[in-house]
Amino acid sequence: MGRGIYKASKYIINCILDIIYPDNNACVICKDCALSHNLCTRCKRDIEIIDKPFYIYHNGEKYKCYSIAEHKLVMRDIVMKLKYESNFTCGEILANYMKKLIIQKNIKIDVITFVPISKKTYNKRGYNQAKVIAKKLSEKLDIPCKQLIKKVKETKDQIGLTSWERWRNVEGCFKSVKSSNSNFENVLLIDDVVTTGATLINCSKALKENGVKKVFILTGTKSVV
Ligand SMILES: [Zn+2]
């Protein structure tokens, strides 16, 4: 618990620093001079942008997903720094790329939500990295960000599990937050990484069970098991 408070305080301090020093002109990856968005030209070139949506197939259904880039090189480092090093500038970078993608693809959404984490993970990490991205994106697009899903069951870390084990691990773990979901027709669901899509598809199902018509899935990176 003490560790959780420490991490939460670190998160708040980083948020304050973000406001005081919004852009310190250093590349978040190589510390070289960054011209814009906290990335230098060379690091930006190493990002393998995914231009088209892709599909996840499960139980005879097809789910459309968008990711900014492959889970490699610079983009992988950005996602990892946000998740494990409390580097919220990396959340800013991901939100900037996501904003660009949403505008380019003309995706129409009423609300932004995110994949929830368990209380145990929250106490350990001090923040939910998907929520950090979603909040920043919400500010940039001026679209509300709301927690519409909760995690009702503790799961094993998906890292190290096979594809089948990942689907099994997250089954029945997510429930829609009852409040006013039915008011939203088009929801944007954010996470940092998609691998098998098991987590995102289960979250998407939870939203649809509670009246959401369309769920757009968007992640920072796309990885493989
Ligand atoms: Zn760089």
PDB file of C-alpha atoms and ligand atoms in Angstrom:
ATOM      1  CA  MET A   1       0.000   0.000   0.000  1.00  0.00           C
ATOM      2  CA  GLY A   2       2.864   2.387   0.934  1.00  0.00           C
ATOM      3  CA  ARG A   3       4.420   1.720  -2.460  1.00  0.00           C
ATOM      4  CA  GLY A   4       1.101   2.561  -4.126  1.00  0.00           C
ATOM      5  CA  ILE A   5       0.946   5.927  -2.365  1.00  0.00           C
ATOM      6  CA  TYR A   6       4.536   6.642  -3.394  1.00  0.00           C
ATOM      7  CA  LYS A   7       3.750   5.816  -7.042  1.00  0.00           C
ATOM      8  CA  ALA A   8       0.539   7.846  -6.969  1.00  0.00           C
ATOM      9  CA  SER A   9       2.465  10.838  -5.557  1.00  0.00           C
ATOM     10  CA  LYS A  10       5.092  10.425  -8.288  1.00  0.00           C
ATOM     11  CA  TYR A  11       2.282  10.466 -10.850  1.00  0.00           C
ATOM     12  CA  ILE A  12       0.878  13.715  -9.436  1.00  0.00           C
ATOM     13  CA  ILE A  13       4.339  15.328  -9.333  1.00  0.00           C
ATOM     14  CA  ASN A  14       4.958  14.304 -12.957  1.00  0.00           C
ATOM     15  CA  CYS A  15       1.591  15.783 -13.959  1.00  0.00           C
ATOM     16  CA  ILE A  16       2.534  19.092 -12.292  1.00  0.00           C
ATOM     17  CA  LEU A  17       5.946  19.062 -14.011  1.00  0.00           C
ATOM     18  CA  ASP A  18       4.171  18.420 -17.328  1.00  0.00           C
ATOM     19  CA  ILE A  19       2.206  21.634 -16.794  1.00  0.00           C
ATOM     20  CA  ILE A  20       5.237  23.711 -15.755  1.00  0.00           C
ATOM     21  CA  TYR A  21       7.563  22.280 -18.422  1.00  0.00           C
ATOM     22  CA  PRO A  22       5.318  21.083 -21.260  1.00  0.00           C
ATOM     23  CA  ASP A  23       8.153  20.513 -23.721  1.00  0.00           C
ATOM     24  CA  ASN A  24      11.795  20.487 -22.696  1.00  0.00           C
ATOM     25  CA  ASN A  25      13.001  19.993 -26.280  1.00  0.00           C
ATOM     26  CA  ALA A  26      14.857  16.757 -25.577  1.00  0.00           C
ATOM     27  CA  CYS A  27      13.996  13.531 -27.350  1.00  0.00           C
ATOM     28  CA  VAL A  28      12.389  11.195 -24.838  1.00  0.00           C
ATOM     29  CA  ILE A  29      14.249   8.200 -26.294  1.00  0.00           C
ATOM     30  CA  CYS A  30      17.797   9.324 -27.187  1.00  0.00           C
ATOM     31  CA  LYS A  31      17.913  12.738 -25.396  1.00  0.00           C
ATOM     32  CA  ASP A  32      18.950  14.358 -28.660  1.00  0.00           C
ATOM     33  CA  CYS A  33      17.353  17.643 -29.701  1.00  0.00           C
ATOM     34  CA  ALA A  34      13.655  17.184 -30.454  1.00  0.00           C
ATOM     35  CA  LEU A  35      11.996  19.556 -32.866  1.00  0.00           C
ATOM     36  CA  SER A  36       8.437  18.655 -31.932  1.00  0.00           C
ATOM     37  CA  HIS A  37       6.380  16.233 -29.858  1.00  0.00           C
ATOM     38  CA  ASN A  38       9.388  15.200 -27.701  1.00  0.00           C
ATOM     39  CA  LEU A  39      10.913  13.036 -30.424  1.00  0.00           C
ATOM     40  CA  CYS A  40      13.925  13.743 -32.629  1.00  0.00           C
ATOM     41  CA  THR A  41      13.762  13.259 -36.400  1.00  0.00           C
ATOM     42  CA  ARG A  42      15.859  10.065 -36.288  1.00  0.00           C
ATOM     43  CA  CYS A  43      13.702   8.378 -33.625  1.00  0.00           C
ATOM     44  CA  LYS A  44      10.541   9.425 -35.451  1.00  0.00           C
ATOM     45  CA  ARG A  45      11.841   7.710 -38.575  1.00  0.00           C
ATOM     46  CA  ASP A  46      12.169   4.433 -36.628  1.00  0.00           C
ATOM     47  CA  ILE A  47       8.431   4.296 -35.922  1.00  0.00           C
ATOM     48  CA  GLU A  48       6.725   1.769 -38.190  1.00  0.00           C
ATOM     49  CA  ILE A  49       3.322   3.415 -38.591  1.00  0.00           C
ATOM     50  CA  ILE A  50       0.437   1.041 -39.324  1.00  0.00           C
ATOM     51  CA  ASP A  51      -1.593   2.758 -41.950  1.00  0.00           C
ATOM     52  CA  LYS A  52      -4.604   0.451 -42.130  1.00  0.00           C
ATOM     53  CA  PRO A  53      -6.951  -1.105 -39.588  1.00  0.00           C
ATOM     54  CA  PHE A  54      -6.590  -4.836 -38.943  1.00  0.00           C
ATOM     55  CA  TYR A  55      -9.030  -7.467 -37.697  1.00  0.00           C
ATOM     56  CA  ILE A  56      -9.192  -9.838 -34.742  1.00  0.00           C
ATOM     57  CA  TYR A  57     -11.284 -12.945 -35.286  1.00  0.00           C
ATOM     58  CA  HIS A  58     -12.887 -14.644 -32.290  1.00  0.00           C
ATOM     59  CA  ASN A  59     -15.792 -17.094 -32.015  1.00  0.00           C
ATOM     60  CA  GLY A  60     -16.915 -16.363 -35.557  1.00  0.00           C
ATOM     61  CA  GLU A  61     -16.886 -12.593 -35.035  1.00  0.00           C
ATOM     62  CA  LYS A  62     -14.663  -9.989 -36.616  1.00  0.00           C
ATOM     63  CA  TYR A  63     -13.364  -6.996 -34.650  1.00  0.00           C
ATOM     64  CA  LYS A  64     -11.763  -3.992 -36.304  1.00  0.00           C
ATOM     65  CA  CYS A  65      -8.730  -2.496 -34.565  1.00  0.00           C
ATOM     66  CA  TYR A  66      -6.385   0.412 -35.070  1.00  0.00           C
ATOM     67  CA  SER A  67      -2.844   0.709 -33.705  1.00  0.00           C
ATOM     68  CA  ILE A  68      -0.398   3.538 -34.222  1.00  0.00           C
ATOM     69  CA  ALA A  69       2.633   1.359 -34.907  1.00  0.00           C
ATOM     70  CA  GLU A  70       4.276  -2.037 -34.592  1.00  0.00           C
ATOM     71  CA  HIS A  71       5.528  -2.927 -31.094  1.00  0.00           C
ATOM     72  CA  LYS A  72       9.162  -2.434 -32.120  1.00  0.00           C
ATOM     73  CA  LEU A  73      12.110  -0.102 -31.632  1.00  0.00           C
ATOM     74  CA  VAL A  74      11.160   3.439 -30.633  1.00  0.00           C
ATOM     75  CA  MET A  75       7.408   2.880 -30.266  1.00  0.00           C
ATOM     76  CA  ARG A  76       7.981  -0.157 -28.056  1.00  0.00           C
ATOM     77  CA  ASP A  77      10.291   1.956 -25.860  1.00  0.00           C
ATOM     78  CA  ILE A  78       7.658   4.709 -25.644  1.00  0.00           C
ATOM     79  CA  VAL A  79       4.997   2.232 -24.465  1.00  0.00           C
ATOM     80  CA  MET A  80       7.385   0.588 -21.968  1.00  0.00           C
ATOM     81  CA  LYS A  81       8.576   3.913 -20.532  1.00  0.00           C
ATOM     82  CA  LEU A  82       4.989   4.973 -19.927  1.00  0.00           C
ATOM     83  CA  LYS A  83       4.061   1.655 -18.331  1.00  0.00           C
ATOM     84  CA  TYR A  84       7.107   0.901 -16.204  1.00  0.00           C
ATOM     85  CA  GLU A  85       8.981   4.201 -15.724  1.00  0.00           C
ATOM     86  CA  SER A  86       6.086   6.629 -15.093  1.00  0.00           C
ATOM     87  CA  ASN A  87       7.217   8.648 -18.106  1.00  0.00           C
ATOM     88  CA  PHE A  88       4.066  10.612 -18.879  1.00  0.00           C
ATOM     89  CA  THR A  89       5.638  12.496 -21.761  1.00  0.00           C
ATOM     90  CA  CYS A  90       5.416   9.139 -23.543  1.00  0.00           C
ATOM     91  CA  GLY A  91       1.664   9.177 -22.879  1.00  0.00           C
ATOM     92  CA  GLU A  92       1.585  12.603 -24.523  1.00  0.00           C
ATOM     93  CA  ILE A  93       3.409  11.260 -27.584  1.00  0.00           C
ATOM     94  CA  LEU A  94       0.980   8.343 -27.930  1.00  0.00           C
ATOM     95  CA  ALA A  95      -2.021  10.670 -27.556  1.00  0.00           C
ATOM     96  CA  ASN A  96      -0.648  12.964 -30.271  1.00  0.00           C
ATOM     97  CA  TYR A  97      -0.283  10.073 -32.721  1.00  0.00           C
ATOM     98  CA  MET A  98      -3.762   8.805 -31.787  1.00  0.00           C
ATOM     99  CA  LYS A  99      -5.324  12.207 -32.362  1.00  0.00           C
ATOM    100  CA  LYS A 100      -3.748  12.311 -35.815  1.00  0.00           C
ATOM    101  CA  LEU A 101      -5.077   8.829 -36.652  1.00  0.00           C
ATOM    102  CA  ILE A 102      -8.631   9.620 -35.477  1.00  0.00           C
ATOM    103  CA  ILE A 103      -8.747  12.768 -37.597  1.00  0.00           C
ATOM    104  CA  GLN A 104      -7.192  11.057 -40.649  1.00  0.00           C
ATOM    105  CA  LYS A 105      -9.562   8.082 -40.505  1.00  0.00           C
ATOM    106  CA  ASN A 106     -12.510  10.354 -39.690  1.00  0.00           C
ATOM    107  CA  ILE A 107     -13.550   8.205 -36.699  1.00  0.00           C
ATOM    108  CA  LYS A 108     -16.675   9.641 -35.054  1.00  0.00           C
ATOM    109  CA  ILE A 109     -16.907   9.015 -31.312  1.00  0.00           C
ATOM    110  CA  ASP A 110     -19.052  10.265 -28.418  1.00  0.00           C
ATOM    111  CA  VAL A 111     -16.774   9.234 -25.584  1.00  0.00           C
ATOM    112  CA  ILE A 112     -13.309   7.858 -24.874  1.00  0.00           C
ATOM    113  CA  THR A 113     -12.743   5.006 -22.435  1.00  0.00           C
ATOM    114  CA  PHE A 114      -9.849   2.732 -21.500  1.00  0.00           C
ATOM    115  CA  VAL A 115      -8.998  -0.816 -20.475  1.00  0.00           C
ATOM    116  CA  PRO A 116      -9.166  -0.918 -16.660  1.00  0.00           C
ATOM    117  CA  ILE A 117      -6.550  -2.467 -14.387  1.00  0.00           C
ATOM    118  CA  SER A 118      -7.126  -4.332 -11.146  1.00  0.00           C
ATOM    119  CA  LYS A 119      -6.832  -2.677  -7.740  1.00  0.00           C
ATOM    120  CA  LYS A 120      -3.749  -4.790  -7.041  1.00  0.00           C
ATOM    121  CA  THR A 121      -1.969  -3.558 -10.201  1.00  0.00           C
ATOM    122  CA  TYR A 122      -3.050   0.003  -9.445  1.00  0.00           C
ATOM    123  CA  ASN A 123      -1.601  -0.204  -5.945  1.00  0.00           C
ATOM    124  CA  LYS A 124       1.668  -1.508  -7.371  1.00  0.00           C
ATOM    125  CA  ARG A 125       1.996   0.916 -10.303  1.00  0.00           C
ATOM    126  CA  GLY A 126       0.142   3.956  -8.982  1.00  0.00           C
ATOM    127  CA  TYR A 127      -1.629   4.686 -12.265  1.00  0.00           C
ATOM    128  CA  ASN A 128      -3.313   3.056 -15.230  1.00  0.00           C
ATOM    129  CA  GLN A 129      -1.244   3.724 -18.364  1.00  0.00           C
ATOM    130  CA  ALA A 130      -4.268   3.290 -20.670  1.00  0.00           C
ATOM    131  CA  LYS A 131      -6.170   5.901 -18.655  1.00  0.00           C
ATOM    132  CA  VAL A 132      -3.202   8.298 -18.883  1.00  0.00           C
ATOM    133  CA  ILE A 133      -3.297   8.063 -22.710  1.00  0.00           C
ATOM    134  CA  ALA A 134      -7.111   8.286 -22.837  1.00  0.00           C
ATOM    135  CA  LYS A 135      -7.179  11.404 -20.613  1.00  0.00           C
ATOM    136  CA  LYS A 136      -4.566  13.189 -22.710  1.00  0.00           C
ATOM    137  CA  LEU A 137      -6.391  12.247 -25.911  1.00  0.00           C
ATOM    138  CA  SER A 138      -9.659  13.489 -24.414  1.00  0.00           C
ATOM    139  CA  GLU A 139      -8.107  16.926 -23.785  1.00  0.00           C
ATOM    140  CA  LYS A 140      -6.678  17.084 -27.301  1.00  0.00           C
ATOM    141  CA  LEU A 141      -9.930  16.093 -29.034  1.00  0.00           C
ATOM    142  CA  ASP A 142     -12.258  17.802 -26.556  1.00  0.00           C
ATOM    143  CA  ILE A 143     -14.270  14.597 -26.211  1.00  0.00           C
ATOM    144  CA  PRO A 144     -15.128  13.332 -22.685  1.00  0.00           C
ATOM    145  CA  CYS A 145     -13.158  10.481 -21.139  1.00  0.00           C
ATOM    146  CA  LYS A 146     -15.092   8.176 -18.826  1.00  0.00           C
ATOM    147  CA  GLN A 147     -14.414   4.906 -17.062  1.00  0.00           C
ATOM    148  CA  LEU A 148     -17.061   2.640 -18.619  1.00  0.00           C
ATOM    149  CA  ILE A 149     -15.526  -0.741 -17.741  1.00  0.00           C
ATOM    150  CA  LYS A 150     -14.304  -2.236 -14.478  1.00  0.00           C
ATOM    151  CA  LYS A 151     -12.136  -5.269 -13.865  1.00  0.00           C
ATOM    152  CA  VAL A 152     -14.036  -7.630 -11.621  1.00  0.00           C
ATOM    153  CA  LYS A 153     -11.579 -10.513 -11.427  1.00  0.00           C
ATOM    154  CA  GLU A 154      -7.857 -10.639 -10.762  1.00  0.00           C
ATOM    155  CA  THR A 155      -5.866 -12.141 -13.655  1.00  0.00           C
ATOM    156  CA  LYS A 156      -2.369 -13.420 -14.267  1.00  0.00           C
ATOM    157  CA  ASP A 157      -0.080 -11.113 -16.230  1.00  0.00           C
ATOM    158  CA  GLN A 158      -0.741 -11.834 -19.927  1.00  0.00           C
ATOM    159  CA  ILE A 159       3.010 -11.658 -20.618  1.00  0.00           C
ATOM    160  CA  GLY A 160       4.417 -15.149 -21.067  1.00  0.00           C
ATOM    161  CA  LEU A 161       1.050 -16.800 -21.757  1.00  0.00           C
ATOM    162  CA  THR A 162       0.164 -18.487 -25.036  1.00  0.00           C
ATOM    163  CA  SER A 163      -2.600 -17.083 -27.204  1.00  0.00           C
ATOM    164  CA  TRP A 164      -5.136 -19.628 -25.905  1.00  0.00           C
ATOM    165  CA  GLU A 165      -4.120 -18.998 -22.285  1.00  0.00           C
ATOM    166  CA  ARG A 166      -4.528 -15.250 -22.782  1.00  0.00           C
ATOM    167  CA  TRP A 167      -8.141 -15.625 -23.954  1.00  0.00           C
ATOM    168  CA  ARG A 168      -8.889 -17.976 -21.069  1.00  0.00           C
ATOM    169  CA  ASN A 169      -7.167 -15.689 -18.536  1.00  0.00           C
ATOM    170  CA  VAL A 170      -9.376 -12.662 -19.203  1.00  0.00           C
ATOM    171  CA  GLU A 171     -12.692 -14.425 -19.754  1.00  0.00           C
ATOM    172  CA  GLY A 172     -15.454 -12.828 -17.652  1.00  0.00           C
ATOM    173  CA  CYS A 173     -13.019 -10.336 -16.094  1.00  0.00           C
ATOM    174  CA  PHE A 174     -14.593  -7.163 -17.371  1.00  0.00           C
ATOM    175  CA  LYS A 175     -17.958  -5.669 -16.611  1.00  0.00           C
ATOM    176  CA  SER A 176     -19.555  -2.524 -17.864  1.00  0.00           C
ATOM    177  CA  VAL A 177     -19.934   0.282 -15.319  1.00  0.00           C
ATOM    178  CA  LYS A 178     -23.686   0.573 -14.969  1.00  0.00           C
ATOM    179  CA  SER A 179     -24.197   4.363 -14.802  1.00  0.00           C
ATOM    180  CA  SER A 180     -25.081   5.872 -18.187  1.00  0.00           C
ATOM    181  CA  ASN A 181     -23.408   3.720 -20.823  1.00  0.00           C
ATOM    182  CA  SER A 182     -26.511   3.503 -22.942  1.00  0.00           C
ATOM    183  CA  ASN A 183     -26.180   7.213 -23.677  1.00  0.00           C
ATOM    184  CA  PHE A 184     -23.123   6.473 -25.773  1.00  0.00           C
ATOM    185  CA  GLU A 185     -23.442   5.033 -29.238  1.00  0.00           C
ATOM    186  CA  ASN A 186     -19.835   5.261 -30.405  1.00  0.00           C
ATOM    187  CA  VAL A 187     -17.103   4.554 -27.906  1.00  0.00           C
ATOM    188  CA  LEU A 188     -13.353   4.715 -28.423  1.00  0.00           C
ATOM    189  CA  LEU A 189     -11.591   2.055 -26.355  1.00  0.00           C
ATOM    190  CA  ILE A 190      -7.934   2.760 -25.606  1.00  0.00           C
ATOM    191  CA  ASP A 191      -5.079   0.512 -24.501  1.00  0.00           C
ATOM    192  CA  ASP A 192      -1.308   0.758 -24.754  1.00  0.00           C
ATOM    193  CA  VAL A 193      -0.688  -2.550 -26.586  1.00  0.00           C
ATOM    194  CA  VAL A 194      -2.766  -5.141 -28.436  1.00  0.00           C
ATOM    195  CA  THR A 195      -1.404  -8.676 -28.714  1.00  0.00           C
ATOM    196  CA  THR A 196      -4.060 -11.367 -29.163  1.00  0.00           C
ATOM    197  CA  GLY A 197      -6.807  -8.801 -28.543  1.00  0.00           C
ATOM    198  CA  ALA A 198      -8.307 -10.971 -25.771  1.00  0.00           C
ATOM    199  CA  THR A 199      -8.486  -8.099 -23.260  1.00  0.00           C
ATOM    200  CA  LEU A 200      -9.833  -5.558 -25.744  1.00  0.00           C
ATOM    201  CA  ILE A 201     -12.437  -7.879 -27.227  1.00  0.00           C
ATOM    202  CA  ASN A 202     -13.707  -8.819 -23.751  1.00  0.00           C
ATOM    203  CA  CYS A 203     -13.924  -5.125 -22.833  1.00  0.00           C
ATOM    204  CA  SER A 204     -15.686  -4.396 -26.114  1.00  0.00           C
ATOM    205  CA  LYS A 205     -18.239  -7.141 -25.407  1.00  0.00           C
ATOM    206  CA  ALA A 206     -18.890  -5.724 -21.914  1.00  0.00           C
ATOM    207  CA  LEU A 207     -19.646  -2.310 -23.441  1.00  0.00           C
ATOM    208  CA  LYS A 208     -21.965  -3.732 -26.099  1.00  0.00           C
ATOM    209  CA  GLU A 209     -23.848  -5.785 -23.511  1.00  0.00           C
ATOM    210  CA  ASN A 210     -24.686  -2.485 -21.869  1.00  0.00           C
ATOM    211  CA  GLY A 211     -26.081  -0.681 -24.896  1.00  0.00           C
ATOM    212  CA  VAL A 212     -23.039   0.710 -26.719  1.00  0.00           C
ATOM    213  CA  LYS A 213     -23.588   0.347 -30.472  1.00  0.00           C
ATOM    214  CA  LYS A 214     -20.094   0.694 -31.854  1.00  0.00           C
ATOM    215  CA  VAL A 215     -16.692   0.252 -30.211  1.00  0.00           C
ATOM    216  CA  PHE A 216     -13.570   1.553 -31.928  1.00  0.00           C
ATOM    217  CA  ILE A 217     -10.426  -0.125 -30.617  1.00  0.00           C
ATOM    218  CA  LEU A 218      -7.233   1.906 -30.687  1.00  0.00           C
ATOM    219  CA  THR A 219      -3.867   1.036 -29.162  1.00  0.00           C
ATOM    220  CA  GLY A 220      -0.394   2.519 -29.100  1.00  0.00           C
ATOM    221  CA  THR A 221       1.266  -0.558 -30.533  1.00  0.00           C
ATOM    222  CA  LYS A 222       0.492  -3.943 -32.074  1.00  0.00           C
ATOM    223  CA  SER A 223       2.497  -6.850 -30.757  1.00  0.00           C
ATOM    224  CA  VAL A 224       2.618 -10.607 -31.356  1.00  0.00           C
ATOM    225  CA  VAL A 225       2.653 -13.462 -28.800  1.00  0.00           C
TER     226      VAL A 225
HETATM  227 ZN    ZN B   1      15.665  10.560 -30.504  1.00  0.00          ZN
END
